[in-house]
Coordinates of C-alpha atoms in Angstrom, one line a residue:
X1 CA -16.2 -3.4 -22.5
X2 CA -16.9 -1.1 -19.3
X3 CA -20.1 -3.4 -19.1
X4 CA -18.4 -6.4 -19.5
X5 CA -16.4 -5.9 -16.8
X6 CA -19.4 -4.5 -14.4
X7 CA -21.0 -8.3 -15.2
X8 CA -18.2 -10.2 -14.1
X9 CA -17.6 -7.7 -10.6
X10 CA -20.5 -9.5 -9.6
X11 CA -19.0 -13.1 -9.9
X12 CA -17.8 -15.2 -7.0
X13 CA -14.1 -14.1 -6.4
X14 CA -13.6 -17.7 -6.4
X15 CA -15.0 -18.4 -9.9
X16 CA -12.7 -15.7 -11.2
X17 CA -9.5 -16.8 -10.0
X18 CA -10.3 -20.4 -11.4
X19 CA -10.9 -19.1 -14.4
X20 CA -7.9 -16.9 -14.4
X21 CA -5.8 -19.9 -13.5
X22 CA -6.5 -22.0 -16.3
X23 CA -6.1 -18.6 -19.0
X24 CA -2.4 -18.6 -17.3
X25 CA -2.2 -22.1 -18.5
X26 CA -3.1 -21.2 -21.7
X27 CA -1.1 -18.4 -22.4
X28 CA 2.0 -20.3 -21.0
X29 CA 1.2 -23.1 -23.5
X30 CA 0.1 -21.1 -26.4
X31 CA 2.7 -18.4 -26.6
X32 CA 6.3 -19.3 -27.2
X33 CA 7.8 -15.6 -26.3
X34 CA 6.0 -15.7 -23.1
X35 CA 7.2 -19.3 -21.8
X36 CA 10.8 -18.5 -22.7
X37 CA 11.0 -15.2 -21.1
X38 CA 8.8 -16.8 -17.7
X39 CA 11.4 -19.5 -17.7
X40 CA 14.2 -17.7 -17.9
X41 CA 13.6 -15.7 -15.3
X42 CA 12.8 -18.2 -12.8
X43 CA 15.7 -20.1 -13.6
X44 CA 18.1 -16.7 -13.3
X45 CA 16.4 -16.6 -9.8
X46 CA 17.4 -19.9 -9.1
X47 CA 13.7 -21.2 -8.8
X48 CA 12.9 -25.1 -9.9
X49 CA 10.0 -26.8 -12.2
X50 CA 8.3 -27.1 -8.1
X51 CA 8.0 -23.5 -8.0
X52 CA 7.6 -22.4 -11.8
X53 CA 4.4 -24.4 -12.3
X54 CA 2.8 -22.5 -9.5
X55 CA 3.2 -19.2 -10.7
X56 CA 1.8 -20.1 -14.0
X57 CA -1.7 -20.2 -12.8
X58 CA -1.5 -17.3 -10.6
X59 CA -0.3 -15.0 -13.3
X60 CA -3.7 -15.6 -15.4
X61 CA -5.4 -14.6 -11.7
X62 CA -3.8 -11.4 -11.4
X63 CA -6.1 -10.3 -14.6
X64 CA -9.1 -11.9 -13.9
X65 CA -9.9 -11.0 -10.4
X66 CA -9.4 -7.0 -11.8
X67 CA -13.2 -6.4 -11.8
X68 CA -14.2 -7.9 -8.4
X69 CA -11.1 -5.9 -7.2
X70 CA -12.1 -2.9 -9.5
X71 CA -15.9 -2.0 -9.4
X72 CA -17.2 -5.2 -7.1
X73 CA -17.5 -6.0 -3.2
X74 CA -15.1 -5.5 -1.1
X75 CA -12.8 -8.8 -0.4
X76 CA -11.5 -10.4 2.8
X77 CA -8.6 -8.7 4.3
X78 CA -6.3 -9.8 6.5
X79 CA -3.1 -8.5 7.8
X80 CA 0.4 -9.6 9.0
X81 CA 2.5 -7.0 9.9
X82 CA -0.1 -3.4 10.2
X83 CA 1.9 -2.7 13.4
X84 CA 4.7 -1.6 10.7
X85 CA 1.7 0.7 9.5
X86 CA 0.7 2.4 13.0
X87 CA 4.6 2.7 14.1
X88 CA 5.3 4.6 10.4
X89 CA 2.4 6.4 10.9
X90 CA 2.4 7.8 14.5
X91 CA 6.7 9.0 13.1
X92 CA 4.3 11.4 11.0
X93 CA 7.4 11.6 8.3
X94 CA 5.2 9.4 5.5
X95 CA 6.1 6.3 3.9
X96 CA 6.8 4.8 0.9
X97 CA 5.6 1.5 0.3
X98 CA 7.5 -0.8 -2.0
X99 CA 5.5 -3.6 -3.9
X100 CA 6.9 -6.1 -6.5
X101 CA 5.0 -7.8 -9.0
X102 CA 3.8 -10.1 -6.5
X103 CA 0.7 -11.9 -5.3
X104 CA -2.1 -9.2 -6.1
X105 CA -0.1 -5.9 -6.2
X106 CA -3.7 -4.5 -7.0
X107 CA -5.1 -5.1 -3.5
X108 CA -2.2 -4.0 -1.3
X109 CA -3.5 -0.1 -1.8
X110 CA -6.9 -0.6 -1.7
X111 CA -6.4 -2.6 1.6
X112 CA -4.7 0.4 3.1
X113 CA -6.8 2.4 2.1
X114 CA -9.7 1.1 3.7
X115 CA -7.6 0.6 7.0
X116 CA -5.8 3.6 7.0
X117 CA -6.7 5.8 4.3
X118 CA -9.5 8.0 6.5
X119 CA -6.4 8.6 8.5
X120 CA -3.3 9.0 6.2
X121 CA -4.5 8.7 3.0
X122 CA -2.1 6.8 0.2
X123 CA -0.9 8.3 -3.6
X124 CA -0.2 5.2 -6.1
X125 CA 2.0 5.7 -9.5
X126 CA 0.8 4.4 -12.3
X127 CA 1.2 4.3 -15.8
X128 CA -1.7 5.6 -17.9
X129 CA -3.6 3.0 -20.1
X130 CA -3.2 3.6 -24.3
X131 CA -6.6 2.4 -24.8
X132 CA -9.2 5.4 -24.1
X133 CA -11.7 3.2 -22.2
X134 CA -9.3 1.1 -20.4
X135 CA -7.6 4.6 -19.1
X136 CA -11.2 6.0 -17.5
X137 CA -12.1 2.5 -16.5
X138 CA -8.8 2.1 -14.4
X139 CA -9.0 6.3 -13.3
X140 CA -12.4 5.7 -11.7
X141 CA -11.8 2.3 -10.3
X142 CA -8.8 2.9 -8.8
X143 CA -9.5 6.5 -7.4
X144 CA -11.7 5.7 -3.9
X145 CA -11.7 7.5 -0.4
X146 CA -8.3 7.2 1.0
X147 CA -6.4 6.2 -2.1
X148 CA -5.0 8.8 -5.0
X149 CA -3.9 8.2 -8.2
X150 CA -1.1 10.0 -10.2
X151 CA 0.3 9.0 -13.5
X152 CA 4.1 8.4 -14.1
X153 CA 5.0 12.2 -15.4
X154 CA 7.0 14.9 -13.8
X155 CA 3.9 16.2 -11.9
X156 CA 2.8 12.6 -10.4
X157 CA 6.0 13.1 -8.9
X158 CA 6.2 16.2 -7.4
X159 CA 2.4 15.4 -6.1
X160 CA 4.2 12.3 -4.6
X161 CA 6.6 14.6 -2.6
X162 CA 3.7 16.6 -1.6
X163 CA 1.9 13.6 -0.1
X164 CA 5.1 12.4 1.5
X165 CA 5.8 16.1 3.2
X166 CA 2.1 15.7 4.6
X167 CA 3.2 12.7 6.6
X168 CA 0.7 10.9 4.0
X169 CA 1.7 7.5 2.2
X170 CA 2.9 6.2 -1.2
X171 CA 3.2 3.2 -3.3
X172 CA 5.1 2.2 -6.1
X173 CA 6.6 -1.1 -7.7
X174 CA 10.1 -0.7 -7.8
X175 CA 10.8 -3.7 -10.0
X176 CA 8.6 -2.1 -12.7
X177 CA 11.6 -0.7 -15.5
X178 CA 11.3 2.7 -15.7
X179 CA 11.9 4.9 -18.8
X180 CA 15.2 5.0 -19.9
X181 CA 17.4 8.1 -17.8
X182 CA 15.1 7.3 -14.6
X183 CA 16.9 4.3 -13.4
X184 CA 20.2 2.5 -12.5
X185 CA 21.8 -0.9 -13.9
X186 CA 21.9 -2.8 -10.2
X187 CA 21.7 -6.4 -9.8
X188 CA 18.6 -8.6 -9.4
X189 CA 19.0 -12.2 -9.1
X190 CA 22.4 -11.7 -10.1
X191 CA 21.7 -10.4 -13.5
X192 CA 21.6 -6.6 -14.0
X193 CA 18.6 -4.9 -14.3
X194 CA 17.4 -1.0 -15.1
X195 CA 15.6 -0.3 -12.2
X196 CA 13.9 2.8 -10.7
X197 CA 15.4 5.6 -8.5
X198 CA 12.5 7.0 -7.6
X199 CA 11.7 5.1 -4.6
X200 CA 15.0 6.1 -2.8
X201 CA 14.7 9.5 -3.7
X202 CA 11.2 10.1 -2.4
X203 CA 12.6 8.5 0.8
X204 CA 15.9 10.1 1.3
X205 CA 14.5 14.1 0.4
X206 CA 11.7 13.5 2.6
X207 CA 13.2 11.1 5.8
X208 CA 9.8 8.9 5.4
X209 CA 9.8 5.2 6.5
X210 CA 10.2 2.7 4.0
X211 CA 7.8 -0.7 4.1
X212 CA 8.0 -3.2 1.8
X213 CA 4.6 -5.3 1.2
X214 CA 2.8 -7.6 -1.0
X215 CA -0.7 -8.9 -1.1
X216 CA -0.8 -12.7 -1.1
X217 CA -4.0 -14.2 -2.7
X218 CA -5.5 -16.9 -0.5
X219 CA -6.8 -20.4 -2.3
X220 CA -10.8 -21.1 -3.4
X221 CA -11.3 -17.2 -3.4
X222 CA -11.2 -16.4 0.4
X223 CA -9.8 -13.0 0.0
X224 CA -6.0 -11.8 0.9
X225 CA -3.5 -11.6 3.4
X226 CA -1.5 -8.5 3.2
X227 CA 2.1 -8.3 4.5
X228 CA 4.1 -6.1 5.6
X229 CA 7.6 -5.5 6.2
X230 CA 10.3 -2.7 7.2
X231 CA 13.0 -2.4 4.8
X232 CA 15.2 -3.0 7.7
X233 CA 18.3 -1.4 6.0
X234 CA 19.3 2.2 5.6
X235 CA 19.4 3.0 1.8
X236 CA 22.7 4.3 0.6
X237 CA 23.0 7.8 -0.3
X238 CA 24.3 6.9 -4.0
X239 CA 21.8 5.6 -6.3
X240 CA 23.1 2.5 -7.7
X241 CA 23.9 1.0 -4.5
X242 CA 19.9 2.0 -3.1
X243 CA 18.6 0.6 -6.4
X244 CA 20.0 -2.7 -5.6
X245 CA 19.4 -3.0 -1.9
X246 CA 15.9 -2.7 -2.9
X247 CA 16.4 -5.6 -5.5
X248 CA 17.6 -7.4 -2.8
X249 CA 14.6 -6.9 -0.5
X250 CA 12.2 -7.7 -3.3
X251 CA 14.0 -10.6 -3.9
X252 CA 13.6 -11.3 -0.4
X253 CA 10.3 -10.8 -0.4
X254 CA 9.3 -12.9 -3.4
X255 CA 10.9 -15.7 -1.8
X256 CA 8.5 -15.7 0.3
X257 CA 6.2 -17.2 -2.1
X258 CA 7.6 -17.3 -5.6
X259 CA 4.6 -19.0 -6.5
X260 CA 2.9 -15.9 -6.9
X261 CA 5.5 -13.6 -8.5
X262 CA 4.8 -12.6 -12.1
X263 CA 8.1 -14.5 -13.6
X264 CA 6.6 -13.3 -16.9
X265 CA 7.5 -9.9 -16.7
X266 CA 10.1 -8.6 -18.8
X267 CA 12.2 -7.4 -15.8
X268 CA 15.6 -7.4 -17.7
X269 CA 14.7 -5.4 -21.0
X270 CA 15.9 -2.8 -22.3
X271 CA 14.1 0.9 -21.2
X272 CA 12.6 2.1 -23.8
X273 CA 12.7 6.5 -24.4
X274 CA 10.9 8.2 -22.6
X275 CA 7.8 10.5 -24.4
X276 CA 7.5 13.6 -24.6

């Protein structure tokens, strides 16, 4: 599989995404659970059939452009808003980047990284594959100069803090549902949803700026425009109320270009335990 994905790094970036676009299609058509659960969120967040159709495409993108993004050439950046970046950075107090499920959530580190990473570098949370060879595949492809990795346990976190108290920079998606006892019910569209704390914990112990980005994935495979955005609120010292002034920035965001969101994502379900 590890070679698989070596062969098609070497494909046009372009020829991936079209043929991520029409396995979207496919899995919208073929799979009843996922077209009921895509709809429904759209609809919650008060999104018509204008912008639904768009996002079905993009979500089959997201996987297929993985191995250019992954173990292939480096892809067209561009930037709106990396004066947000040098202003956080020159503070020295760190910052914590806050990504939804939007556009390619996958380049937004690795185009900090390679702007500011020699500099500050960045830590990313992630959760740990269940397949053996998908977990070293994503470990080694994701770890490059400038970027760190560290999976969602106890010590990811406090390596997180660490990073933050070095004036360095971290990522996280805070519309990802975190296990159950690590979040708060605060609204998002209106509806609740069990969303993280850690984000506005990590900001409030260590005073570090708060951004909120996304990586927006230009058309015929011309790369992507990163953006970037100060949170432009002060998060509130009690959780529930942070949780869903985040929600409400991310929802900002994402109107931006709902086109691109991931609508498919179970955002609303239940946490499940956490393990061990």
């Amino acid at each position: 599989m590890i070679t698989l994905f070596r062969f098609l790094s070497i494909l046009p970036l372009g020829l991936m995404q079209g043929v991520g676009w029409l396995l979207g299609w496919v899995v919208f058509l073929l799979s009843r659970v996922y077209r009921r659960r895509f709809l429904s969120n759209a609809h919650q967040a008060g999104y018509g059939r204008q912008q639904w159709r768009g996002a079905v495409g993009p979500a089959g993108q997201l996987v297929a452009e993985l191995p250019r993004l992954w173990l292939g050439r480096p892809v067209t950046i561009q930037w709106d808003g990396a004066q947000h970046i040098e202003a956080a950075l020159a503070l020295g107090r760190g910052i914590v980047f806050l990504t939804p499920h939007l556009g390619c959530f996958e380049i937004t580190a690795q185009a900090y990284a390679q702007r500011f990473g020699q500099r500050q570098p960045m830590t990313v949370l992630f959760r740990p594959a269940r397949q053996p060879w998908l977990r070293t595949l994503v470990a080694t492809a994701r770890s490059r100069p400038g970027l760190h990795t560290v999976p969602t346990t106890l010590a990811g976190v406090k390596q997180m803090l660490k990073a933050l108290r070095q004036g360095q920079s971290v990522g996280l998606l805070p519309d990802q549902v975190p296990p159950l006892g690590l979040g708060v019910w605060a609204p998002f569209f209106g509806q609740p949803a069990y969303t993280m704390t850690l984000s506005a914990r990590l900001a409030q112990q260590t005073g570090a700026t708060v951004l909120v980005a996304w990586g927006e994935r230009l058309s015929w495979g011309r790369g992507f425009r990163i953006h970037v955005r100060p949170l432009g609120v002060e998060l509130p010292a009690e959780m529930t109320a942070a949780a869903a002034v985040i929600n409400q920035a991310m929802a900002q965001l994402i109107a931006e270009c709902p086109q691109q969101y991931l609508w498919g994502y179970a955002r609303y379900k239940q946490p499940r335990e956490e393990q061990g």
